[in-house]
Amino acid sequence: MIKKTNVRTKSRIISLARKPLVIDGNHLTIEDIREFVCNQNMFVEVSSTAYERVQKGKRFLDLEADRGRILYGINTGFGPMASHIINSDQMAELQENLIRSHAVGMGEPIPDEYVLATMIVRLNTLAKGFSGVSLELIRQLEIFITHRIIPIVPEHGAVGTSGDLVQLAHIALALIGEGEVRHHGIRRSTSDVLAELGITPHMLQLKEGLALINGTSAMTGVATHVSAHANRLLSVSVRLGALALEVVDAFDDSISEYLHIIRPHRGQGMIARVLRSIVSSSQLLKNRDTFKKSGVMKSKVEEINEEVQEVYSLRCIPQILGPIFDTFKKVRGEVEIEMNSVTDNPIIEWEHKKFLHGGNFHGDYIATGMDQLKAAMTKLTMLAERRTNFFLHDAVNQRFPPFMNLQTPGLTLGLQGLQFVATSTTAQSQSLAFPHTIHSIPTNGDNQDVVSMGFEAAMFAAHVAENAYIVLAIELITLAQAVDYLNIEQKLSRESRMLFRVLRDIFPKITEDRVIVHELPLVTRLLKETSTLDIDWNL
């Protein structure tokens, strides 16, 4: 076993009371990353087994380099310049040049939680032991992550093939003491922060610049957050669907067990099952068996006042959200596979004494998954927008005041203005949902002739998720107005009543028109951060 020592920083003293996130290269999950990002009392620790693998890979790489073997990116140039052989005394300089030349991203910095997730994913990849890096580099990443030293990573620059070269180069730049970082929320020079903490900048060794930036860790880091939000959004959408069914006194056969058994898609059946569970304590849904003609018909055809079937946004919730559930589950699995994969090049296959040149850095799994996810989240958003329109459009619902106006229609406007926000936000997501992975443009002297655009796809998916929270928040506000109008809180199911109450605790009903712009973020935050809204999909 390798004894892990730490002589490179005087400040890394880990309290036994703190919780470790153990990195071993094989078992990292989305929940691990989300917990670490949210819990300041956690630190990362690479397992001893992983340290042993890293050391074996490093020894093999150093041995082969000493033998004069031509090794891509180690003693050769990069990409189209791979035929240029580098002298042994310039190999460290080559790695530094790679980092500095690629740390050229532009635009706004991506959120800190995305950068932190990216660093954790990259550490996990390097811990698999097939990248040829040193133990010192592994420890440097541990220190940065544990201390929440967050490199400033601009949003523009990645094409997602050879990985997220530009974004990851900004992280690598910070590891060697250059560029800028955010620490305790303050943007500062990296060198100043490291000096203050007593951390020594890392000196790049053979292949380490390439190992740090060659791979899909940035797009995967963003994808971990998008996947987690997608799960929350689906949970909220199902809860709002259940509440909507209760508010309109819907018939219960649209979510009946047998209806979905005879069309046995997994997601459809799961959504229907959860809906049945939520509304099981409701006093509002109607049974179809009690819906009969009354009296003797006076003519051959008579019109009744009751609806025989609800509109699709109410009646087809399992059929619409079912494939979304299946998509979310599929993509989530692919993201977790990527998190625990080797994605750089060449691979140091020390067990069989080989160097493998390939394309594991190509981001199409994440790119395709994020395109699928943002399309599914957009459809979820469209469902919320259409239900909102149903409740606000009195000529369509024929039971509520226009725009859910609880005061004086004409003088007061209710939720009329808020609907514009739902409409415009949904329309933006519809544009963003166009698959970005098909926007491949050759680059790098046509060496990278088919690229993934995975990082951009993930960022667009994150934007669609933010939009979805806005539209779902507006739907929740609308449904709560309907509950107040009908005075049916006590007849709601237990779970719908809980949802109604947590909203009303932060957002009072709208009677007189008031400025609500500062209240609306509280509702989106409620949907994002209230863990009790999550649904147990193992019901």
Coordinates of C-alpha atoms in Angstrom, one line a residue, residues 469 473 476-477 502-503 505-508 514 516-530 533:
Y469 CA -38.6 26.0 -13.3
A473 CA -43.6 28.1 -10.9
L476 CA -48.2 26.4 -9.4
I477 CA -49.2 30.0 -8.8
V502 CA -45.6 25.6 1.2
L503 CA -46.4 28.0 -1.7
D505 CA -46.2 30.4 3.1
I506 CA -44.0 32.4 0.7
F507 CA -46.5 33.7 -1.9
P508 CA -49.9 35.0 -0.8
R514 CA -49.5 43.9 -6.6
I516 CA -44.7 40.3 -7.4
V517 CA -41.4 40.5 -9.3
H518 CA -39.4 40.0 -6.1
E519 CA -41.6 37.2 -4.9
L520 CA -41.3 35.1 -8.1
P521 CA -37.7 34.0 -7.5
L522 CA -38.8 32.6 -4.1
V523 CA -41.2 30.3 -5.9
T524 CA -38.6 29.0 -8.4
R525 CA -36.2 28.5 -5.4
L526 CA -38.9 26.5 -3.7
L527 CA -39.2 24.2 -6.6
K528 CA -35.4 23.8 -6.9
E529 CA -34.5 23.3 -3.3
T530 CA -37.4 21.7 -1.4
L533 CA -41.0 17.6 -3.6

